[in-house]
């Protein structure tokens, strides 16, 4: 009791003089509610999230991050960390607290001799792809270039190169982390190995990563793009995909989608706004085998539309950027899948053929191959036995459709969840409660809890899919 009382005394009162002092000690900016740029600075990718922080510290360097963490801890201010701002649940921002905004910290340094790349936390994957592609390299990431490196990497990270080279966390060699007490430490196999284990899937629970060191792989041009089929072929396609997806060579990755065809080029007019099903491919093996690699899909049934071709890897990564600009309304929910039973497929088709808006979608991403070669307790990311990560996304530009996309997503998820492996990818969750967080980590949750208690016992870093230290 005495200890907690004296701790409480250590807290400083939050007054304007203290805030002015904090502002003066930053190399970057401190944006407050009365500042002109405040509304722009608090906007994040998901237009459904409308939070009003007290201040936003747009950090210029690690020293700023340390200063801001210390300020939040000493003044007992709620703290959020924002890097790419793409989190669906809006966990890069908070109401009435301090946002540590890392979006200005954008350094990338490729070491072609070692095949590694050092990345600052404010980078998007587009920034990294741009830098690595010049050397014929790529780091396994997602399927779009505008997503932040930090949030994606710390939650696991799956995308076009996953079957071949693993999750993003499987390629994280080292990270610098600013801890709750203001110290900065390096986490890798040898130093702070418990922290290194926890940040590979455990999200922003343990500290603020100010530098990532990734392994990069030789990836240059890929044979990639979408193939679409009419929706009345969805059942056959999903059954074919179920078998092909897990048995295909590891050079080949294809994610399944229900979608409405965008009303513009390069899509032919007769398909505009039609609900269809499809697979978006990425073949990263030898170019002379590229054509043949996708022949089984054409043999299954000639697609109604095929936009597959050779392209630089960054071109694939940016293919859907323009369709999904910042500020859309998003509500999404996901699950890991071990199998796709006939019943599950029938349920998917019921909801997937009734997309509520032009941009709403459902994706099934493969996470087999190289992901399965890592043990489920080797990193915090635990679903090493699942074959797919599924996400249902209710998406629309119009806030008036918020309820419509939300209820469609919730109903769809409720109907297919019984066929899932139980938990979901932490980066495909809204704020869904502690049971869902526990289900994400399964057998790794206890160990995460111990690491949380060691590095952040007071839960300073709690605006995230939170591992509560007092749970
Ligand atoms: C259009 C779209 C496509 C996507 N595609 C994929 C995909 O293909 N594959 C995939 O794996 N995911 C995908 N995602 C999900 C994505 O991984 C998450 O949205 C992720 O949270 C985004 O990271 P961010 O840095 O942009 O997020 P932010 O909103 O900036 O931060 C999210 C959370 O990460 C934590 N965090 C951020 N930066 C740091 C840091 N430096 N140190 C410690 N903690 C930090 C914070 O706790 C915060 O709560 C996609 C998301 C969108 C919107």
Short mmCIF file of C-alpha atoms and ligand atoms in Angstrom, two decimals:
data_model
loop_
_atom_site.label_atom_id
_atom_site.label_comp_id
_atom_site.label_asym_id
_atom_site.label_seq_id
_atom_site.Cartn_x
_atom_site.Cartn_y
_atom_site.Cartn_z
CA UNK A 1 0.00 0.00 0.00
CA UNK A 2 2.81 2.37 1.05
CA UNK A 3 4.73 1.63 -2.12
CA UNK A 4 1.79 2.42 -4.35
CA UNK A 5 1.12 5.67 -2.43
CA UNK A 6 4.69 6.86 -2.88
CA UNK A 7 4.54 5.88 -6.55
CA UNK A 8 1.39 7.93 -6.96
CA UNK A 9 3.25 10.90 -5.47
CA UNK A 10 5.89 10.60 -8.18
CA UNK A 11 3.28 11.48 -10.81
CA UNK A 12 3.52 15.04 -12.05
CA UNK A 13 0.51 17.26 -12.59
CA UNK A 14 -0.33 17.85 -16.21
CA UNK A 15 -0.29 21.63 -16.65
CA UNK A 16 0.43 23.99 -19.54
CA UNK A 17 3.91 24.80 -18.25
CA UNK A 18 4.79 21.10 -18.28
CA UNK A 19 3.37 20.71 -21.78
CA UNK A 20 5.32 23.76 -23.01
CA UNK A 21 8.46 22.30 -21.52
CA UNK A 22 7.77 18.96 -23.20
CA UNK A 23 7.22 20.72 -26.53
CA UNK A 24 10.46 22.65 -26.23
CA UNK A 25 12.42 19.48 -25.59
CA UNK A 26 11.34 17.80 -28.83
CA UNK A 27 13.15 17.97 -32.17
CA UNK A 28 9.83 17.11 -33.82
CA UNK A 29 6.47 18.83 -33.32
CA UNK A 30 3.94 18.74 -30.53
CA UNK A 31 0.48 19.26 -32.00
CA UNK A 32 -2.25 20.32 -29.58
CA UNK A 33 -6.01 20.74 -29.92
CA UNK A 34 -5.77 24.47 -30.60
CA UNK A 35 -3.17 24.00 -33.38
CA UNK A 36 -4.15 24.47 -37.00
CA UNK A 37 -2.89 21.06 -38.10
CA UNK A 38 -4.64 19.17 -35.28
CA UNK A 39 -7.55 17.71 -37.25
CA UNK A 40 -5.29 16.55 -40.09
CA UNK A 41 -2.82 15.05 -37.60
CA UNK A 42 -5.43 13.00 -35.77
CA UNK A 43 -6.83 11.41 -38.95
CA UNK A 44 -5.97 7.79 -39.44
CA UNK A 45 -6.61 5.32 -42.25
CA UNK A 46 -9.98 4.06 -40.97
CA UNK A 47 -12.43 6.95 -41.42
CA UNK A 48 -14.79 5.30 -38.92
CA UNK A 49 -12.44 6.18 -36.07
CA UNK A 50 -12.80 9.74 -34.76
CA UNK A 51 -10.63 10.14 -31.67
CA UNK A 52 -9.43 13.39 -30.11
CA UNK A 53 -6.08 13.05 -28.36
CA UNK A 54 -4.81 15.78 -26.08
CA UNK A 55 -1.56 16.04 -28.02
CA UNK A 56 0.34 14.38 -30.82
CA UNK A 57 4.13 14.21 -30.54
CA UNK A 58 5.43 13.81 -34.07
CA UNK A 59 8.84 12.47 -33.17
CA UNK A 60 11.95 13.27 -35.22
CA UNK A 61 14.25 10.72 -33.62
CA UNK A 62 14.77 8.17 -30.84
CA UNK A 63 15.53 10.92 -28.33
CA UNK A 64 12.05 12.37 -28.96
CA UNK A 65 10.50 8.93 -28.44
CA UNK A 66 12.29 8.56 -25.09
CA UNK A 67 11.22 12.07 -24.04
CA UNK A 68 7.60 11.37 -24.99
CA UNK A 69 7.48 7.99 -23.20
CA UNK A 70 8.96 9.59 -20.09
CA UNK A 71 6.44 12.44 -20.26
CA UNK A 72 3.48 10.05 -20.58
CA UNK A 73 4.72 7.86 -17.72
CA UNK A 74 5.52 10.73 -15.35
CA UNK A 75 2.22 12.52 -16.01
CA UNK A 76 0.12 9.37 -16.10
CA UNK A 77 -1.19 10.22 -19.56
CA UNK A 78 -2.82 7.58 -21.77
CA UNK A 79 -0.38 6.71 -24.54
CA UNK A 80 -0.99 5.55 -28.12
CA UNK A 81 1.64 4.71 -30.74
CA UNK A 82 1.06 5.52 -34.35
CA UNK A 83 3.27 4.45 -37.23
CA UNK A 84 1.41 3.80 -40.51
CA UNK A 85 -1.98 4.57 -38.91
CA UNK A 86 -3.55 1.60 -40.75
CA UNK A 87 -4.81 -0.33 -37.77
CA UNK A 88 -8.44 -1.32 -38.41
CA UNK A 89 -9.49 -0.79 -34.81
CA UNK A 90 -7.73 2.58 -34.78
CA UNK A 91 -5.24 1.52 -32.13
CA UNK A 92 -2.70 4.07 -33.36
CA UNK A 93 -4.65 6.88 -31.71
CA UNK A 94 -6.62 7.53 -28.50
CA UNK A 95 -9.00 9.97 -26.86
CA UNK A 96 -7.61 12.49 -24.34
CA UNK A 97 -4.09 11.10 -24.31
CA UNK A 98 -0.71 11.50 -25.98
CA UNK A 99 -0.09 9.98 -29.40
CA UNK A 100 3.52 9.17 -30.18
CA UNK A 101 3.47 9.61 -33.95
CA UNK A 102 6.46 7.97 -35.63
CA UNK A 103 5.44 8.73 -39.22
CA UNK A 104 8.33 11.16 -39.72
CA UNK A 105 10.96 8.54 -38.88
CA UNK A 106 11.36 7.09 -42.34
CA UNK A 107 14.97 6.00 -42.77
CA UNK A 108 15.67 2.79 -44.74
CA UNK A 109 19.14 1.37 -45.29
CA UNK A 110 19.68 -1.72 -47.40
CA UNK A 111 22.83 -3.80 -46.92
CA UNK A 112 22.99 -5.78 -50.17
CA UNK A 113 26.08 -7.71 -49.08
CA UNK A 114 24.35 -9.09 -45.99
CA UNK A 115 20.89 -9.21 -47.57
CA UNK A 116 19.40 -7.16 -44.76
CA UNK A 117 17.51 -3.90 -44.44
CA UNK A 118 17.28 -1.55 -41.48
CA UNK A 119 13.99 0.29 -41.28
CA UNK A 120 12.73 3.15 -39.12
CA UNK A 121 9.24 2.76 -37.66
CA UNK A 122 7.45 5.45 -39.69
CA UNK A 123 8.01 3.66 -43.00
CA UNK A 124 5.22 2.16 -44.99
CA UNK A 125 5.88 -1.08 -46.86
CA UNK A 126 5.95 1.04 -50.03
CA UNK A 127 8.98 2.88 -48.62
CA UNK A 128 10.75 -0.42 -47.94
CA UNK A 129 9.82 -2.00 -51.30
CA UNK A 130 11.13 1.08 -53.09
CA UNK A 131 14.48 0.84 -51.31
CA UNK A 132 14.98 -2.92 -51.54
CA UNK A 133 13.79 -3.31 -55.14
CA UNK A 134 16.78 -1.30 -56.34
CA UNK A 135 18.89 -4.23 -55.12
CA UNK A 136 16.56 -6.97 -56.40
CA UNK A 137 15.47 -7.72 -52.84
CA UNK A 138 12.22 -7.75 -50.86
CA UNK A 139 11.10 -8.36 -47.29
CA UNK A 140 7.96 -10.53 -46.84
CA UNK A 141 5.16 -8.11 -45.99
CA UNK A 142 1.47 -7.76 -46.95
CA UNK A 143 -0.59 -7.17 -50.08
CA UNK A 144 -0.72 -3.39 -50.19
CA UNK A 145 2.00 -0.75 -50.01
CA UNK A 146 0.35 1.89 -47.81
CA UNK A 147 0.33 -0.24 -44.62
CA UNK A 148 2.78 0.73 -41.90
CA UNK A 149 5.81 -1.49 -41.36
CA UNK A 150 5.55 -1.33 -37.56
CA UNK A 151 2.03 -2.52 -36.81
CA UNK A 152 2.10 -5.17 -39.53
CA UNK A 153 5.50 -6.52 -38.52
CA UNK A 154 4.80 -6.60 -34.78
CA UNK A 155 1.53 -8.51 -35.26
CA UNK A 156 3.02 -11.17 -37.56
CA UNK A 157 2.72 -9.94 -41.12
CA UNK A 158 1.49 -12.14 -43.95
CA UNK A 159 1.34 -11.49 -47.68
CA UNK A 160 2.51 -12.42 -51.16
CA UNK A 161 5.88 -13.86 -50.10
CA UNK A 162 4.67 -15.70 -47.00
CA UNK A 163 4.50 -19.26 -48.33
CA UNK A 164 8.03 -18.98 -49.64
CA UNK A 165 9.82 -16.87 -47.03
CA UNK A 166 7.56 -16.88 -43.97
CA UNK A 167 5.85 -14.17 -41.97
CA UNK A 168 7.37 -10.72 -41.58
CA UNK A 169 8.27 -11.66 -37.99
CA UNK A 170 10.14 -14.71 -39.26
CA UNK A 171 12.41 -12.25 -41.06
CA UNK A 172 12.86 -9.85 -38.16
CA UNK A 173 16.48 -10.23 -37.04
CA UNK A 174 16.63 -7.46 -34.48
CA UNK A 175 14.80 -4.44 -33.12
CA UNK A 176 15.63 -1.42 -30.98
CA UNK A 177 12.90 -0.92 -28.40
CA UNK A 178 12.19 2.04 -26.11
CA UNK A 179 10.78 0.54 -22.94
CA UNK A 180 8.21 1.94 -20.49
CA UNK A 181 10.97 3.09 -18.13
CA UNK A 182 12.55 5.14 -20.93
CA UNK A 183 15.53 2.85 -21.58
CA UNK A 184 16.29 1.77 -25.12
CA UNK A 185 17.37 -1.83 -25.59
CA UNK A 186 18.19 -4.05 -28.51
CA UNK A 187 16.27 -7.29 -28.85
CA UNK A 188 17.63 -10.16 -30.89
CA UNK A 189 18.54 -13.84 -30.45
CA UNK A 190 21.31 -13.02 -27.96
CA UNK A 191 20.18 -9.82 -26.23
CA UNK A 192 16.83 -9.58 -24.44
CA UNK A 193 15.75 -12.79 -26.12
CA UNK A 194 12.43 -12.83 -24.21
CA UNK A 195 11.53 -9.43 -25.62
CA UNK A 196 12.66 -10.54 -29.09
CA UNK A 197 10.33 -13.53 -28.80
CA UNK A 198 7.39 -11.40 -27.63
CA UNK A 199 7.57 -8.65 -30.25
CA UNK A 200 7.37 -11.25 -33.03
CA UNK A 201 3.57 -11.35 -32.92
CA UNK A 202 2.77 -9.67 -29.59
CA UNK A 203 2.19 -6.21 -31.13
CA UNK A 204 3.02 -2.95 -29.38
CA UNK A 205 2.55 -4.34 -25.87
CA UNK A 206 6.18 -4.23 -24.76
CA UNK A 207 7.66 -0.96 -25.94
CA UNK A 208 8.15 1.27 -28.95
CA UNK A 209 10.26 -0.16 -31.74
CA UNK A 210 12.45 2.58 -33.17
CA UNK A 211 14.43 0.42 -35.60
CA UNK A 212 13.79 -2.93 -37.31
CA UNK A 213 16.45 -5.11 -38.94
CA UNK A 214 14.92 -7.47 -41.51
CA UNK A 215 16.27 -10.28 -43.63
CA UNK A 216 15.58 -9.51 -47.31
CA UNK A 217 15.27 -12.07 -50.11
CA UNK A 218 16.01 -12.09 -53.83
CA UNK A 219 12.68 -11.02 -55.33
CA UNK A 220 12.64 -8.87 -58.44
CA UNK A 221 9.86 -9.28 -61.00
CA UNK A 222 6.96 -11.56 -60.22
CA UNK A 223 4.22 -13.12 -62.37
CA UNK A 224 1.14 -11.81 -60.68
CA UNK A 225 -2.33 -10.31 -60.71
CA UNK A 226 -5.99 -11.28 -60.39
CA UNK A 227 -8.06 -13.99 -62.08
CA UNK A 228 -11.81 -13.57 -61.67
CA UNK A 229 -14.66 -16.03 -62.16
CA UNK A 230 -18.44 -15.53 -62.17
CA UNK A 231 -20.05 -15.81 -58.76
CA UNK A 232 -22.07 -18.89 -59.75
CA UNK A 233 -18.73 -20.74 -59.93
CA UNK A 234 -17.85 -19.77 -56.34
CA UNK A 235 -18.55 -23.19 -54.84
CA UNK A 236 -16.44 -25.09 -57.38
CA UNK A 237 -13.70 -22.45 -57.22
CA UNK A 238 -13.48 -22.50 -53.42
CA UNK A 239 -13.30 -26.30 -53.39
CA UNK A 240 -10.61 -26.27 -56.07
CA UNK A 241 -8.72 -23.51 -54.22
CA UNK A 242 -8.91 -25.41 -50.92
CA UNK A 243 -6.99 -28.34 -52.41
CA UNK A 244 -4.68 -26.44 -54.73
CA UNK A 245 -3.67 -23.67 -52.30
CA UNK A 246 -1.91 -25.96 -49.82
CA UNK A 247 -0.37 -28.35 -52.37
CA UNK A 248 0.98 -25.73 -54.82
CA UNK A 249 4.74 -25.09 -55.01
CA UNK A 250 5.94 -22.60 -52.38
CA UNK A 251 6.88 -20.14 -55.14
CA UNK A 252 3.18 -19.68 -55.76
CA UNK A 253 0.83 -17.73 -53.52
CA UNK A 254 -2.79 -16.92 -54.25
CA UNK A 255 -5.38 -15.38 -51.99
CA UNK A 256 -9.08 -16.02 -52.53
CA UNK A 257 -11.52 -13.09 -52.66
CA UNK A 258 -15.17 -12.20 -53.01
CA UNK A 259 -15.36 -8.75 -54.57
CA UNK A 260 -17.28 -6.36 -56.73
CA UNK A 261 -15.47 -5.36 -59.92
CA UNK A 262 -14.38 -1.71 -59.80
CA UNK A 263 -16.19 0.45 -62.36
CA UNK A 264 -13.19 1.64 -64.34
CA UNK A 265 -10.15 0.56 -66.34
CA UNK A 266 -8.48 -1.92 -66.61
CA UNK A 267 -11.73 -3.82 -65.92
CA UNK A 268 -14.02 -4.38 -68.95
CA UNK A 269 -17.29 -2.47 -68.82
CA UNK A 270 -19.54 -5.52 -68.94
CA UNK A 271 -18.11 -6.66 -65.58
CA UNK A 272 -18.26 -3.31 -63.78
CA UNK A 273 -19.82 -3.55 -60.27
CA UNK A 274 -20.56 -7.27 -60.72
CA UNK A 275 -20.00 -9.45 -57.64
CA UNK A 276 -17.38 -12.05 -58.55
CA UNK A 277 -14.99 -14.46 -56.92
CA UNK A 278 -11.32 -14.63 -57.68
CA UNK A 279 -7.75 -15.38 -56.78
CA UNK A 280 -4.97 -12.82 -56.70
CA UNK A 281 -1.72 -14.56 -57.58
CA UNK A 282 1.95 -13.95 -57.00
CA UNK A 283 4.47 -16.35 -58.50
CA UNK A 284 8.01 -15.53 -57.40
CA UNK A 285 9.90 -18.51 -58.86
CA UNK A 286 11.97 -18.82 -62.04
CA UNK A 287 10.37 -16.69 -64.82
CA UNK A 288 10.53 -19.54 -67.35
CA UNK A 289 8.16 -21.57 -65.15
CA UNK A 290 5.77 -18.67 -64.47
CA UNK A 291 3.15 -19.33 -67.19
CA UNK A 292 2.97 -23.01 -66.32
CA UNK A 293 2.60 -22.32 -62.59
CA UNK A 294 -0.89 -20.88 -63.14
CA UNK A 295 -2.07 -23.36 -65.75
CA UNK A 296 -3.95 -25.46 -63.15
CA UNK A 297 -6.18 -22.45 -62.40
CA UNK A 298 -6.96 -21.95 -66.09
CA UNK A 299 -7.55 -25.68 -66.42
CA UNK A 300 -10.00 -25.60 -63.51
CA UNK A 301 -12.10 -23.24 -65.62
CA UNK A 302 -11.02 -20.38 -67.89
CA UNK A 303 -11.40 -17.20 -65.84
CA UNK A 304 -13.92 -14.55 -66.92
CA UNK A 305 -11.10 -12.05 -66.51
CA UNK A 306 -7.36 -12.52 -66.19
CA UNK A 307 -5.01 -9.61 -65.49
CA UNK A 308 -1.89 -11.63 -64.74
CA UNK A 309 1.53 -10.65 -66.06
CA UNK A 310 5.19 -10.08 -65.25
CA UNK A 311 5.71 -7.00 -63.11
CA UNK A 312 8.19 -5.58 -60.62
CA UNK A 313 7.30 -6.69 -57.08
CA UNK A 314 6.54 -3.07 -55.98
CA UNK A 315 4.02 -2.82 -58.86
CA UNK A 316 2.10 -5.77 -57.41
CA UNK A 317 2.29 -4.27 -53.93
CA UNK A 318 0.79 -0.98 -55.14
CA UNK A 319 -1.85 -2.57 -57.41
CA UNK A 320 -4.76 -1.99 -54.99
CA UNK A 321 -3.56 1.23 -53.32
CA UNK A 322 -5.72 3.55 -55.42
CA UNK A 323 -8.85 1.48 -54.73
CA UNK A 324 -8.36 1.79 -50.99
CA UNK A 325 -7.43 5.40 -50.19
CA UNK A 326 -7.19 6.68 -46.65
CA UNK A 327 -10.40 7.79 -44.92
CA UNK A 328 -12.80 5.00 -45.96
CA UNK A 329 -15.11 3.46 -43.36
CA UNK A 330 -13.80 0.03 -42.32
CA UNK A 331 -15.18 -2.66 -40.06
CA UNK A 332 -13.45 -5.99 -40.20
CA UNK A 333 -13.17 -9.30 -38.44
CA UNK A 334 -11.06 -12.36 -39.05
CA UNK A 335 -10.18 -15.89 -38.06
CA UNK A 336 -7.47 -18.44 -38.69
CA UNK A 337 -8.61 -21.50 -40.64
CA UNK A 338 -7.24 -25.03 -40.56
CA UNK A 339 -9.66 -26.28 -43.17
CA UNK A 340 -12.41 -25.15 -45.49
CA UNK A 341 -15.21 -27.68 -45.12
CA UNK A 342 -18.08 -27.93 -47.62
CA UNK A 343 -20.39 -26.41 -44.96
CA UNK A 344 -18.00 -23.52 -44.38
CA UNK A 345 -17.82 -22.90 -48.12
CA UNK A 346 -21.63 -22.85 -48.38
CA UNK A 347 -21.80 -20.28 -45.57
CA UNK A 348 -19.11 -18.13 -47.18
CA UNK A 349 -21.01 -18.12 -50.44
CA UNK A 350 -24.23 -17.04 -48.72
CA UNK A 351 -22.59 -13.86 -47.37
CA UNK A 352 -19.82 -13.40 -49.95
CA UNK A 353 -22.24 -13.25 -52.85
CA UNK A 354 -24.21 -10.55 -51.01
CA UNK A 355 -21.52 -7.89 -50.51
CA UNK A 356 -23.17 -4.79 -49.02
CA UNK A 357 -21.07 -2.17 -50.85
CA UNK A 358 -18.71 -1.85 -53.82
CA UNK A 359 -15.53 -2.17 -51.74
CA UNK A 360 -16.64 -4.75 -49.18
CA UNK A 361 -14.81 -8.02 -49.50
CA UNK A 362 -13.69 -11.29 -47.95
CA UNK A 363 -10.14 -12.57 -48.34
CA UNK A 364 -8.57 -15.91 -47.48
CA UNK A 365 -4.78 -15.60 -47.22
CA UNK A 366 -2.52 -18.69 -47.21
CA UNK A 367 -0.20 -18.98 -44.20
CA UNK A 368 1.24 -22.45 -44.83
CA UNK A 369 4.61 -23.25 -46.39
CA UNK A 370 7.49 -21.47 -44.66
CA UNK A 371 5.20 -20.36 -41.80
CA UNK A 372 4.72 -24.00 -40.80
CA UNK A 373 8.47 -24.59 -40.63
CA UNK A 374 8.67 -22.42 -37.48
CA UNK A 375 7.49 -23.96 -34.21
CA UNK A 376 4.36 -22.49 -32.62
CA UNK A 377 6.24 -21.49 -29.48
CA UNK A 378 9.31 -20.11 -31.31
CA UNK A 379 7.65 -16.70 -31.69
CA UNK A 380 4.61 -15.10 -30.05
CA UNK A 381 2.65 -15.70 -33.29
CA UNK A 382 1.12 -19.04 -32.44
CA UNK A 383 -1.08 -20.24 -35.32
CA UNK A 384 1.72 -22.08 -37.13
CA UNK A 385 -0.60 -24.97 -37.92
CA UNK A 386 -3.34 -22.93 -39.60
CA UNK A 387 -3.50 -22.98 -43.38
CA UNK A 388 -5.20 -19.64 -43.91
CA UNK A 389 -5.93 -16.29 -42.30
CA UNK A 390 -9.38 -15.04 -43.26
CA UNK A 391 -10.68 -11.48 -43.09
CA UNK A 392 -14.16 -10.10 -43.75
CA UNK A 393 -14.01 -6.39 -44.56
CA UNK A 394 -17.04 -4.12 -44.63
CA UNK A 395 -15.70 -1.06 -46.49
CA UNK A 396 -17.33 2.08 -47.91
CA UNK A 397 -16.51 5.76 -48.37
CA UNK A 398 -19.90 6.94 -47.02
CA UNK A 399 -20.26 7.25 -43.22
CA UNK A 400 -24.02 6.76 -43.74
CA UNK A 401 -23.23 3.12 -44.58
CA UNK A 402 -21.38 2.51 -41.32
CA UNK A 403 -24.15 0.43 -39.76
CA UNK A 404 -24.71 -1.55 -42.95
CA UNK A 405 -21.09 -2.63 -43.37
CA UNK A 406 -20.69 -3.28 -39.66
CA UNK A 407 -23.72 -5.51 -39.33
CA UNK A 408 -22.91 -7.43 -42.53
CA UNK A 409 -19.38 -8.11 -41.23
CA UNK A 410 -20.61 -9.16 -37.79
CA UNK A 411 -23.30 -11.47 -39.16
CA UNK A 412 -20.95 -13.01 -41.71
CA UNK A 413 -18.27 -13.56 -39.05
CA UNK A 414 -20.75 -15.07 -36.60
CA UNK A 415 -21.89 -17.55 -39.26
CA UNK A 416 -18.40 -18.72 -40.31
CA UNK A 417 -16.59 -18.52 -36.97
CA UNK A 418 -17.70 -22.03 -35.88
CA UNK A 419 -15.68 -23.43 -38.83
CA UNK A 420 -12.50 -21.58 -37.79
CA UNK A 421 -9.45 -22.61 -35.78
CA UNK A 422 -10.67 -20.43 -32.88
CA UNK A 423 -8.49 -17.35 -32.85
CA UNK A 424 -7.79 -14.54 -35.29
CA UNK A 425 -4.79 -12.66 -36.63
CA UNK A 426 -4.25 -9.83 -34.17
CA UNK A 427 -4.05 -7.29 -37.03
CA UNK A 428 -7.49 -8.27 -38.33
CA UNK A 429 -9.35 -7.55 -35.11
CA UNK A 430 -11.44 -4.63 -33.97
CA UNK A 431 -11.63 -4.15 -30.18
CA UNK A 432 -13.17 -7.56 -29.51
CA UNK A 433 -12.29 -8.20 -25.86
CA UNK A 434 -9.80 -10.19 -23.83
CA UNK A 435 -11.07 -13.62 -24.79
CA UNK A 436 -10.32 -12.90 -28.42
CA UNK A 437 -6.82 -11.66 -27.53
CA UNK A 438 -6.21 -14.85 -25.55
CA UNK A 439 -7.55 -16.95 -28.43
CA UNK A 440 -5.03 -15.24 -30.74
CA UNK A 441 -2.08 -16.35 -28.64
CA UNK A 442 -3.35 -19.68 -27.30
CA UNK A 443 -0.50 -21.51 -25.54
CA UNK A 444 1.81 -18.50 -25.89
CA UNK A 445 -0.42 -16.18 -23.86
CA UNK A 446 1.07 -17.13 -20.46
CA UNK A 447 4.58 -16.46 -21.65
CA UNK A 448 3.51 -13.14 -23.18
CA UNK A 449 1.98 -12.21 -19.85
CA UNK A 450 5.29 -12.89 -18.08
CA UNK A 451 7.21 -10.75 -20.59
CA UNK A 452 4.61 -7.99 -20.24
CA UNK A 453 4.97 -8.05 -16.45
CA UNK A 454 8.74 -7.79 -16.77
CA UNK A 455 8.91 -4.95 -19.34
CA UNK A 456 5.67 -3.00 -18.80
CA UNK A 457 4.14 -3.94 -15.42
CA UNK A 458 2.11 -0.72 -15.21
CA UNK A 459 0.66 -1.28 -18.69
CA UNK A 460 1.83 2.05 -20.11
CA UNK A 461 1.49 0.50 -23.58
CA UNK A 462 -2.16 -0.48 -23.48
CA UNK A 463 -3.72 1.06 -26.59
CA UNK A 464 -3.31 -2.17 -28.54
CA UNK A 465 -4.66 -5.72 -28.49
CA UNK A 466 -3.68 -5.64 -24.86
CA UNK A 467 -1.92 -8.29 -22.80
CA UNK A 468 -3.14 -7.07 -19.41
CA UNK A 469 -0.39 -7.55 -16.80
CA UNK A 470 -2.94 -7.97 -13.99
CA UNK A 471 -4.98 -10.57 -15.90
C1 LIG B 1 -5.83 -1.90 -46.53
C2 LIG B 1 -5.12 -2.78 -45.53
C3 LIG B 1 -4.47 -3.91 -45.98
C4 LIG B 1 -3.81 -4.75 -45.06
N1 LIG B 1 -3.16 -5.85 -45.52
C5 LIG B 1 -2.46 -6.62 -44.67
C6 LIG B 1 -1.71 -7.73 -45.13
O1 LIG B 1 -1.68 -8.03 -46.32
N2 LIG B 1 -1.02 -8.46 -44.24
C7 LIG B 1 -1.01 -8.17 -42.92
O2 LIG B 1 -0.34 -8.87 -42.17
N3 LIG B 1 -1.73 -7.14 -42.43
C8 LIG B 1 -2.45 -6.37 -43.27
N4 LIG B 1 -3.17 -5.30 -42.80
C9 LIG B 1 -3.30 -5.12 -41.35
C10 LIG B 1 -2.14 -4.34 -40.79
O3 LIG B 1 -1.12 -5.25 -40.47
C11 LIG B 1 -2.57 -3.60 -39.53
O4 LIG B 1 -3.57 -2.69 -39.87
C12 LIG B 1 -1.42 -2.90 -38.82
O5 LIG B 1 -1.83 -2.56 -37.52
C13 LIG B 1 -0.96 -1.67 -39.53
O6 LIG B 1 0.23 -1.17 -38.98
P1 LIG B 1 0.46 0.42 -38.86
O7 LIG B 1 1.84 0.67 -38.44
O8 LIG B 1 0.00 1.05 -40.14
O9 LIG B 1 -0.58 0.71 -37.72
P2 LIG B 1 -0.79 1.86 -36.62
O10 LIG B 1 -2.26 2.15 -36.66
O11 LIG B 1 0.14 2.99 -36.78
O12 LIG B 1 -0.43 1.07 -35.30
C14 LIG B 1 -1.10 -0.10 -34.97
C15 LIG B 1 -0.70 -0.66 -33.63
O13 LIG B 1 0.64 -1.11 -33.71
C16 LIG B 1 1.39 -0.69 -32.60
N5 LIG B 1 2.58 0.02 -33.08
C17 LIG B 1 2.67 0.80 -34.17
N6 LIG B 1 3.91 1.20 -34.32
C18 LIG B 1 4.63 0.68 -33.31
C19 LIG B 1 6.00 0.74 -32.93
N7 LIG B 1 6.89 1.39 -33.66
N8 LIG B 1 6.38 0.08 -31.82
C20 LIG B 1 5.49 -0.61 -31.08
N9 LIG B 1 4.19 -0.71 -31.41
C21 LIG B 1 3.77 -0.07 -32.51
C22 LIG B 1 0.57 0.19 -31.76
O14 LIG B 1 0.37 -0.45 -30.52
C23 LIG B 1 -0.75 0.32 -32.47
O15 LIG B 1 -1.73 -0.08 -31.59
C24 LIG B 1 -3.83 -4.44 -43.68
C25 LIG B 1 -4.49 -3.29 -43.25
C26 LIG B 1 -5.15 -2.48 -44.16
C27 LIG B 1 -5.90 -1.29 -43.65
#
